[in-house]
Tab-separated table of C-alpha atoms and ligand atoms in Angstrom:
chain	number	residue	atom	x	y	z
A	1	MET	CA	107.483	-47.588	-33.966
A	2	SER	CA	105.014	-47.801	-31.036
A	3	ALA	CA	101.277	-47.137	-31.464
A	4	THR	CA	101.612	-43.861	-29.631
A	5	ALA	CA	104.631	-42.806	-31.673
A	6	GLN	CA	102.593	-43.575	-34.802
A	7	SER	CA	99.734	-41.468	-33.388
A	8	LEU	CA	102.110	-38.606	-32.793
A	9	SER	CA	103.550	-38.901	-36.293
A	10	ALA	CA	100.093	-38.928	-37.834
A	11	LEU	CA	99.089	-35.914	-35.809
A	12	ARG	CA	102.292	-34.105	-36.722
A	13	ARG	CA	101.478	-34.642	-40.364
A	14	ALA	CA	98.062	-33.126	-39.572
A	15	GLY	CA	99.773	-30.007	-38.312
A	16	GLY	CA	101.992	-29.555	-35.254
A	17	LEU	CA	102.830	-26.339	-33.464
A	18	LEU	CA	104.984	-25.606	-30.475
A	19	ASN	CA	105.850	-22.419	-28.682
A	20	ALA	CA	109.225	-21.781	-27.068
A	21	ARG	CA	107.913	-22.498	-23.571
A	22	GLY	CA	106.477	-25.790	-24.751
A	23	LEU	CA	109.785	-26.816	-26.292
A	24	SER	CA	111.853	-26.124	-23.204
A	25	ALA	CA	109.195	-27.769	-21.001
A	26	LEU	CA	109.192	-30.820	-23.255
A	27	ALA	CA	112.952	-31.077	-23.044
A	28	SER	CA	112.912	-31.028	-19.256
A	29	ARG	CA	110.062	-33.442	-18.599
A	30	SER	CA	110.598	-36.768	-16.862
A	31	ALA	CA	109.248	-40.093	-18.138
A	32	ARG	CA	105.675	-41.373	-17.547
A	33	ALA	CA	103.605	-43.933	-19.460
A	34	PHE	CA	101.203	-42.793	-22.315
A	35	SER	CA	99.676	-39.935	-20.670
A	36	SER	CA	103.248	-39.234	-20.026
A	37	PRO	CA	106.030	-37.528	-21.849
A	38	SER	CA	107.605	-40.851	-22.763
A	39	ALA	CA	105.375	-41.133	-25.822
A	40	ALA	CA	106.246	-37.699	-27.069
A	41	ALA	CA	109.855	-38.032	-25.998
A	42	SER	CA	110.406	-41.295	-27.886
A	43	ALA	CA	108.696	-39.942	-30.965
A	44	GLN	CA	110.703	-36.746	-30.607
A	45	SER	CA	114.007	-38.611	-30.503
A	46	SER	CA	113.247	-40.390	-33.791
A	47	ASP	CA	112.491	-37.101	-35.538
A	48	ASP	CA	113.991	-34.142	-33.721
A	49	SER	CA	112.881	-31.604	-36.309
A	50	ALA	CA	109.184	-32.294	-35.698
A	51	ALA	CA	107.243	-30.291	-33.131
A	52	PRO	CA	104.645	-31.948	-30.906
A	53	PRO	CA	101.077	-31.705	-32.189
A	54	LYS	CA	98.965	-28.855	-30.912
A	55	ILE	CA	95.829	-29.572	-28.886
A	56	VAL	CA	93.338	-26.769	-28.271
A	57	VAL	CA	91.289	-27.111	-25.074
A	58	PHE	CA	88.141	-24.995	-24.745
A	59	GLY	CA	86.992	-24.413	-21.170
A	60	GLY	CA	90.654	-24.807	-20.192
A	61	ARG	CA	90.203	-22.789	-16.972
A	62	GLY	CA	87.411	-25.048	-15.712
A	63	PHE	CA	87.508	-28.115	-13.466
A	64	VAL	CA	87.647	-30.716	-16.255
A	65	GLY	CA	89.370	-28.464	-18.806
A	66	SER	CA	92.301	-27.603	-16.544
A	67	ASN	CA	92.876	-31.312	-15.856
A	68	VAL	CA	92.738	-32.017	-19.604
A	69	CYS	CA	95.359	-29.306	-20.183
A	70	HIS	CA	97.521	-30.806	-17.424
A	71	GLU	CA	97.205	-34.306	-18.871
A	72	ALA	CA	97.924	-33.207	-22.453
A	73	PHE	CA	100.925	-31.165	-21.332
A	74	ASN	CA	102.333	-34.124	-19.380
A	75	ALA	CA	101.862	-36.294	-22.459
A	76	GLY	CA	104.133	-33.959	-24.393
A	77	TYR	CA	101.686	-32.061	-26.550
A	78	SER	CA	101.683	-28.374	-27.311
A	79	VAL	CA	98.600	-27.225	-25.405
A	80	LEU	CA	96.521	-24.070	-25.810
A	81	GLY	CA	93.841	-23.485	-23.153
A	82	LEU	CA	91.060	-21.135	-24.194
A	83	SER	CA	88.474	-19.409	-22.024
A	84	ARG	CA	86.479	-16.216	-22.087
A	85	ALA	CA	88.890	-14.601	-19.611
A	86	GLY	CA	92.020	-15.899	-21.326
A	87	THR	CA	93.861	-16.330	-18.033
A	88	PRO	CA	95.309	-19.508	-16.442
A	89	PRO	CA	93.164	-21.515	-13.991
A	90	LEU	CA	93.362	-21.336	-10.188
A	91	ALA	CA	96.067	-23.968	-10.081
A	92	SER	CA	99.802	-24.125	-9.667
A	93	GLY	CA	102.481	-26.330	-11.136
A	94	ARG	CA	104.969	-26.340	-13.965
A	95	TRP	CA	102.240	-27.353	-16.396
A	96	VAL	CA	100.401	-24.057	-15.827
A	97	ASP	CA	103.423	-22.199	-17.274
A	98	GLY	CA	103.920	-24.816	-19.990
A	99	VAL	CA	100.407	-24.451	-21.377
A	100	SER	CA	99.584	-21.372	-23.470
A	101	TRP	CA	96.430	-19.477	-22.406
A	102	ALA	CA	94.310	-17.288	-24.639
A	103	ARG	CA	90.912	-15.671	-24.841
A	104	GLY	CA	88.101	-17.197	-26.889
A	105	ASN	CA	84.323	-17.161	-26.614
A	106	ALA	CA	82.877	-20.327	-28.132
A	107	LEU	CA	79.811	-18.415	-29.293
A	108	GLU	CA	81.985	-15.927	-31.221
A	109	PRO	CA	84.201	-17.862	-33.661
A	110	ALA	CA	86.009	-14.663	-34.705
A	111	THR	CA	87.613	-14.641	-31.240
A	112	TYR	CA	89.349	-18.012	-31.753
A	113	THR	CA	89.494	-19.158	-35.401
A	114	GLU	CA	93.156	-18.094	-35.610
A	115	HIS	CA	93.943	-20.420	-32.679
A	116	LEU	CA	92.526	-23.422	-34.525
A	117	ARG	CA	95.046	-23.107	-37.316
A	118	GLY	CA	97.385	-26.112	-37.380
A	119	ALA	CA	95.663	-27.812	-34.441
A	120	ALA	CA	95.675	-31.611	-34.487
A	121	ALA	CA	92.649	-31.814	-32.189
A	122	VAL	CA	90.158	-29.746	-30.217
A	123	ILE	CA	88.825	-30.898	-26.853
A	124	SER	CA	85.725	-29.027	-25.696
A	125	CYS	CA	85.028	-28.902	-21.967
A	126	VAL	CA	82.507	-26.106	-22.432
A	127	GLY	CA	79.248	-26.621	-20.581
A	128	GLY	CA	77.272	-25.520	-17.572
A	129	PHE	CA	73.954	-24.830	-15.930
A	130	GLY	CA	71.883	-21.675	-15.272
A	131	SER	CA	68.473	-20.902	-16.756
A	132	ALA	CA	67.013	-23.327	-19.327
A	133	GLU	CA	68.050	-20.907	-22.051
A	134	GLU	CA	71.603	-20.639	-20.669
A	135	GLN	CA	71.882	-24.423	-20.405
A	136	LEU	CA	70.872	-24.787	-24.039
A	137	ARG	CA	73.241	-22.037	-25.167
A	138	THR	CA	76.310	-23.157	-23.172
A	139	ASN	CA	75.989	-26.892	-23.760
A	140	GLY	CA	74.432	-26.724	-27.210
A	141	ALA	CA	74.983	-23.588	-29.287
A	142	ALA	CA	78.482	-22.899	-27.917
A	143	ASN	CA	79.681	-26.426	-28.706
A	144	VAL	CA	77.946	-26.546	-32.092
A	145	ALA	CA	79.747	-23.297	-33.003
A	146	LEU	CA	83.083	-24.792	-31.890
A	147	ILE	CA	82.548	-28.009	-33.832
A	148	GLU	CA	81.606	-26.110	-37.001
A	149	ALA	CA	84.546	-23.709	-36.686
A	150	ALA	CA	86.999	-26.571	-36.080
A	151	LYS	CA	85.650	-28.393	-39.126
A	152	VAL	CA	86.054	-25.303	-41.322
A	153	ALA	CA	89.599	-24.815	-39.993
A	154	GLY	CA	90.445	-28.385	-40.985
A	155	VAL	CA	91.100	-29.697	-37.460
A	156	PRO	CA	91.149	-33.489	-37.920
A	157	ARG	CA	89.818	-34.694	-34.533
A	158	PHE	CA	87.310	-33.311	-32.019
A	159	VAL	CA	86.494	-34.521	-28.502
A	160	PHE	CA	83.444	-33.251	-26.640
A	161	ILE	CA	82.798	-33.727	-22.913
A	162	SER	CA	79.112	-34.599	-22.931
A	163	ALA	CA	77.305	-36.236	-19.993
A	164	ASN	CA	75.513	-39.424	-18.990
A	165	ILE	CA	71.963	-38.364	-18.178
A	166	PRO	CA	70.568	-40.477	-15.310
A	167	ASN	CA	67.258	-42.268	-15.701
A	168	VAL	CA	65.295	-40.130	-13.232
A	169	PRO	CA	61.633	-39.269	-13.895
A	170	GLY	CA	61.165	-35.520	-14.225
A	171	ILE	CA	64.817	-34.777	-14.966
A	172	GLU	CA	63.796	-33.201	-18.281
A	173	ALA	CA	61.805	-30.574	-16.352
A	174	LEU	CA	64.824	-29.845	-14.160
A	175	ILE	CA	67.664	-29.704	-16.671
A	176	GLY	CA	65.930	-29.937	-20.045
A	177	GLY	CA	68.172	-27.250	-21.579
A	178	TYR	CA	71.291	-29.125	-20.463
A	179	ILE	CA	70.005	-32.411	-21.917
A	180	ARG	CA	68.908	-30.884	-25.220
A	181	GLY	CA	72.129	-28.877	-25.457
A	182	LYS	CA	74.309	-31.976	-25.030
A	183	ALA	CA	72.187	-33.819	-27.600
A	184	ALA	CA	72.522	-30.960	-30.127
A	185	ALA	CA	76.295	-30.891	-29.681
A	186	GLU	CA	76.570	-34.678	-30.076
A	187	GLU	CA	74.448	-34.432	-33.223
A	188	ALA	CA	76.751	-31.743	-34.676
A	189	LEU	CA	79.756	-33.911	-33.817
A	190	ARG	CA	78.230	-36.891	-35.658
A	191	ALA	CA	77.460	-34.706	-38.666
A	192	HIS	CA	80.816	-32.936	-38.959
A	193	TYR	CA	83.179	-35.543	-37.476
A	194	PRO	CA	81.535	-38.888	-38.267
A	195	GLY	CA	84.744	-40.936	-37.973
A	196	THR	CA	86.950	-38.755	-35.785
A	197	GLY	CA	84.618	-37.038	-33.327
A	198	VAL	CA	84.334	-38.591	-29.859
A	199	ALA	CA	81.794	-37.675	-27.178
A	200	LEU	CA	82.617	-38.746	-23.604
A	201	ARG	CA	79.626	-39.222	-21.303
A	202	PRO	CA	80.753	-39.143	-17.664
A	203	GLY	CA	78.307	-39.113	-14.757
A	204	VAL	CA	79.477	-37.241	-11.675
A	205	ILE	CA	83.153	-36.265	-12.016
A	206	TYR	CA	85.151	-36.024	-8.814
A	207	GLY	CA	88.591	-34.643	-7.986
A	208	ASP	CA	90.183	-31.634	-6.362
A	209	ARG	CA	88.178	-28.616	-7.431
A	210	ALA	CA	89.768	-25.220	-6.753
A	211	VAL	CA	87.094	-22.708	-5.761
A	212	SER	CA	89.528	-19.922	-4.835
A	213	THR	CA	93.287	-19.478	-4.655
A	214	ASN	CA	93.367	-21.099	-1.209
A	215	ILE	CA	90.255	-23.307	-1.054
A	216	THR	CA	90.046	-26.657	-2.855
A	217	LEU	CA	87.082	-29.030	-2.575
A	218	GLN	CA	88.301	-32.623	-2.373
A	219	LEU	CA	85.314	-34.319	-4.003
A	220	GLY	CA	87.167	-37.628	-4.161
A	221	LEU	CA	86.650	-38.085	-0.414
A	222	VAL	CA	82.928	-38.468	-1.137
A	223	PHE	CA	82.841	-40.183	-4.520
A	224	LYS	CA	85.916	-42.427	-4.679
A	225	PRO	CA	84.478	-45.038	-2.247
A	226	LEU	CA	81.203	-45.117	-4.217
A	227	GLU	CA	83.106	-45.585	-7.477
A	228	MET	CA	85.059	-48.518	-5.982
A	229	LEU	CA	81.850	-50.101	-4.705
A	230	LEU	CA	80.139	-49.860	-8.101
A	231	GLN	CA	83.216	-51.187	-9.896
A	232	ARG	CA	82.724	-54.452	-8.005
A	233	LEU	CA	79.422	-54.926	-9.854
A	234	GLY	CA	81.217	-54.821	-13.206
A	235	PRO	CA	80.249	-52.433	-16.005
A	236	GLU	CA	77.509	-54.596	-17.553
A	237	THR	CA	75.617	-55.228	-14.297
A	238	ALA	CA	76.011	-51.592	-13.235
A	239	ALA	CA	74.668	-50.423	-16.624
A	240	ARG	CA	71.622	-52.705	-16.255
A	241	MET	CA	70.992	-51.439	-12.717
A	242	ALA	CA	71.362	-47.833	-13.904
A	243	ALA	CA	68.582	-48.377	-16.457
A	244	VAL	CA	66.053	-48.994	-13.652
A	245	PRO	CA	63.924	-45.848	-13.338
A	246	LEU	CA	64.543	-43.622	-10.317
A	247	VAL	CA	66.861	-45.833	-8.228
A	248	GLY	CA	69.001	-46.534	-11.298
A	249	ALA	CA	70.721	-43.160	-10.998
A	250	ALA	CA	72.471	-44.423	-7.873
A	251	PHE	CA	74.274	-47.019	-9.996
A	252	VAL	CA	75.896	-44.608	-12.436
A	253	PRO	CA	79.504	-44.688	-11.267
A	254	PRO	CA	81.268	-41.449	-10.426
A	255	VAL	CA	84.540	-41.063	-12.283
A	256	SER	CA	87.716	-39.221	-11.374
A	257	VAL	CA	88.647	-36.087	-13.265
A	258	GLU	CA	92.026	-37.647	-14.070
A	259	THR	CA	90.299	-40.587	-15.785
A	260	VAL	CA	88.118	-38.248	-17.840
A	261	ALA	CA	91.145	-36.144	-18.793
A	262	ARG	CA	93.205	-39.176	-19.811
A	263	ALA	CA	90.376	-40.653	-21.882
A	264	ALA	CA	89.793	-37.260	-23.544
A	265	VAL	CA	93.437	-36.782	-24.499
A	266	ARG	CA	93.662	-40.316	-25.839
A	267	ALA	CA	90.518	-39.851	-27.917
A	268	ALA	CA	92.048	-36.622	-29.249
A	269	VAL	CA	95.418	-38.049	-30.270
A	270	ASP	CA	94.935	-41.730	-31.040
A	271	PRO	CA	93.605	-42.337	-34.567
A	272	SER	CA	92.667	-45.898	-33.558
A	273	VAL	CA	89.917	-44.501	-31.281
A	274	PRO	CA	86.845	-44.517	-33.551
A	275	GLY	CA	84.324	-41.711	-33.770
A	276	GLY	CA	81.267	-42.127	-31.533
A	277	VAL	CA	80.348	-42.162	-27.868
A	278	ILE	CA	82.409	-43.387	-24.912
A	279	ASP	CA	79.834	-43.785	-22.154
A	280	VAL	CA	80.486	-43.651	-18.420
A	281	TRP	CA	80.924	-47.436	-18.223
A	282	GLU	CA	83.771	-47.434	-20.730
A	283	LEU	CA	85.728	-44.409	-19.529
A	284	GLU	CA	87.994	-46.226	-17.107
A	285	ALA	CA	89.000	-48.795	-19.739
A	286	ALA	CA	89.518	-46.056	-22.354
A	287	ALA	CA	91.808	-44.166	-19.974
A	288	GLN	CA	93.688	-47.322	-18.981
A	289	ARG	CA	94.373	-48.257	-22.599
A	290	MET	CA	95.946	-44.871	-22.928
A	291	GLY	CA	98.197	-45.439	-19.924
A	292	ALA	CA	99.277	-48.793	-21.336
A	293	GLN	CA	100.596	-47.402	-24.613
B	301	NAP	N1	81.685	-31.763	-13.255
B	301	NAP	C1	80.908	-32.824	-13.451
B	301	NAP	O1	80.572	-33.585	-12.523
B	301	NAP	C2	80.452	-33.158	-14.858
B	301	NAP	C3	79.749	-34.360	-15.085
B	301	NAP	C4	79.359	-34.703	-16.378
B	301	NAP	C5	79.673	-33.849	-17.450
B	301	NAP	N2	80.345	-32.683	-17.202
B	301	NAP	C6	80.638	-31.806	-18.342
B	301	NAP	O2	82.018	-31.529	-18.393
B	301	NAP	C7	82.228	-30.229	-18.950
B	301	NAP	C8	83.131	-29.426	-18.019
B	301	NAP	O3	82.487	-29.325	-16.740
B	301	NAP	P1	83.219	-28.664	-15.501
B	301	NAP	O4	82.738	-29.363	-14.290
B	301	NAP	O5	84.682	-28.558	-15.756
B	301	NAP	O6	82.575	-27.223	-15.513
B	301	NAP	P2	83.275	-25.798	-15.281
B	301	NAP	O7	84.383	-25.899	-14.303
B	301	NAP	O8	82.169	-24.859	-14.988
B	301	NAP	O9	83.885	-25.488	-16.713
B	301	NAP	C9	83.058	-25.153	-17.772
B	301	NAP	C10	83.854	-24.269	-18.683
B	301	NAP	O10	83.004	-23.864	-19.772
B	301	NAP	C11	83.523	-22.642	-20.205
B	301	NAP	N3	82.552	-21.876	-20.997
B	301	NAP	C12	81.247	-21.673	-20.740
B	301	NAP	N4	80.713	-20.920	-21.724
B	301	NAP	C13	81.712	-20.658	-22.607
B	301	NAP	C14	81.812	-19.943	-23.818
B	301	NAP	N5	80.756	-19.322	-24.368
B	301	NAP	N6	83.011	-19.882	-24.458
B	301	NAP	C15	84.093	-20.478	-23.938
B	301	NAP	N7	84.077	-21.178	-22.786
B	301	NAP	C16	82.903	-21.259	-22.137
B	301	NAP	C17	83.888	-21.911	-18.943
B	301	NAP	O11	84.950	-21.070	-19.267
B	301	NAP	P3	85.128	-19.575	-18.729
B	301	NAP	O12	83.952	-19.258	-17.819
B	301	NAP	O13	86.430	-19.597	-18.011
B	301	NAP	O14	85.179	-18.778	-19.962
B	301	NAP	C18	84.351	-23.024	-18.016
B	301	NAP	O15	85.768	-23.090	-17.958
B	301	NAP	C19	80.847	-29.612	-19.124
B	301	NAP	O16	80.449	-29.761	-20.449
B	301	NAP	C20	79.965	-30.446	-18.212
B	301	NAP	O17	78.636	-30.495	-18.659
B	301	NAP	C21	80.752	-32.318	-15.950
């Protein structure tokens, strides 16, 4: 049995769930490597009675969250995307119909505890800016509430999209609520999911960002060349350069939204990924290991 098939089996034992749409979508999917249906398909063929594990994605309508839903769906999981509106994102594709969408406000556990039942993992892409108070609430309190609710519901793994905070003097005055919020959420993750909670810390995330039904910002045009340039330095040198005050921020590599999504799904489903932090320097390798399975 492959490592990924074992992961799927373990997660199934933790509690799988599949809706009818998910089942028919799974049956019709074509093969792709890990982040691909092949993992689920091969595991499925060895045990046809088992349903794919359920992954709950908070912030599923957002830029990162919608890509996480897409990635998890393609990998063959039963995916539930939650947001305050409860509607699908501004995106099109078969995966949008294959994912289930529901309403849930992270700050109000009563709106989503039922959706956590039987979930094998939660991935939180909840976060944002605004006033200092809003930053603290959205990045901190909302995620702490999610982590605590998932723990109470018995969800075995939790992945949180945190952030790499650049070494820029005065940044605390600018986005102090964001920084403290991320730290509070990471602390709650350590406390409640010491071995199975994973925080990803990307820097700038680039990719196609839909801002309306017919306008998409192609952020990769700006950031992809910079990412390639910094990759030539190697992760260790780039990390040392990034530690230099002020100019160091320029050496934090941007990362594609697909890489973040792949690393997040892997951290959610692969029991061999230990609890802790995957920082910006390690994201590419974490996502590649997933593709290699
Ligand atoms: N984009 C980047 O460059 C970048 C870089 C580093 C880290 N990150 C982190 O990655 C995560 C996702 O960022 P993003 O760029 O995808 O932002 P985004 O598009 O604004 O998505 C954020 C999501 O958070 C959800 N949300 C906010 N408050 C919520 C609440 N109380 N309950 C439920 N959902 C709530 C929003 O959902 P609804 O409004 O639909 O309910 C939205 O979908 C954030 O934590 C961010 O800090 C992003």
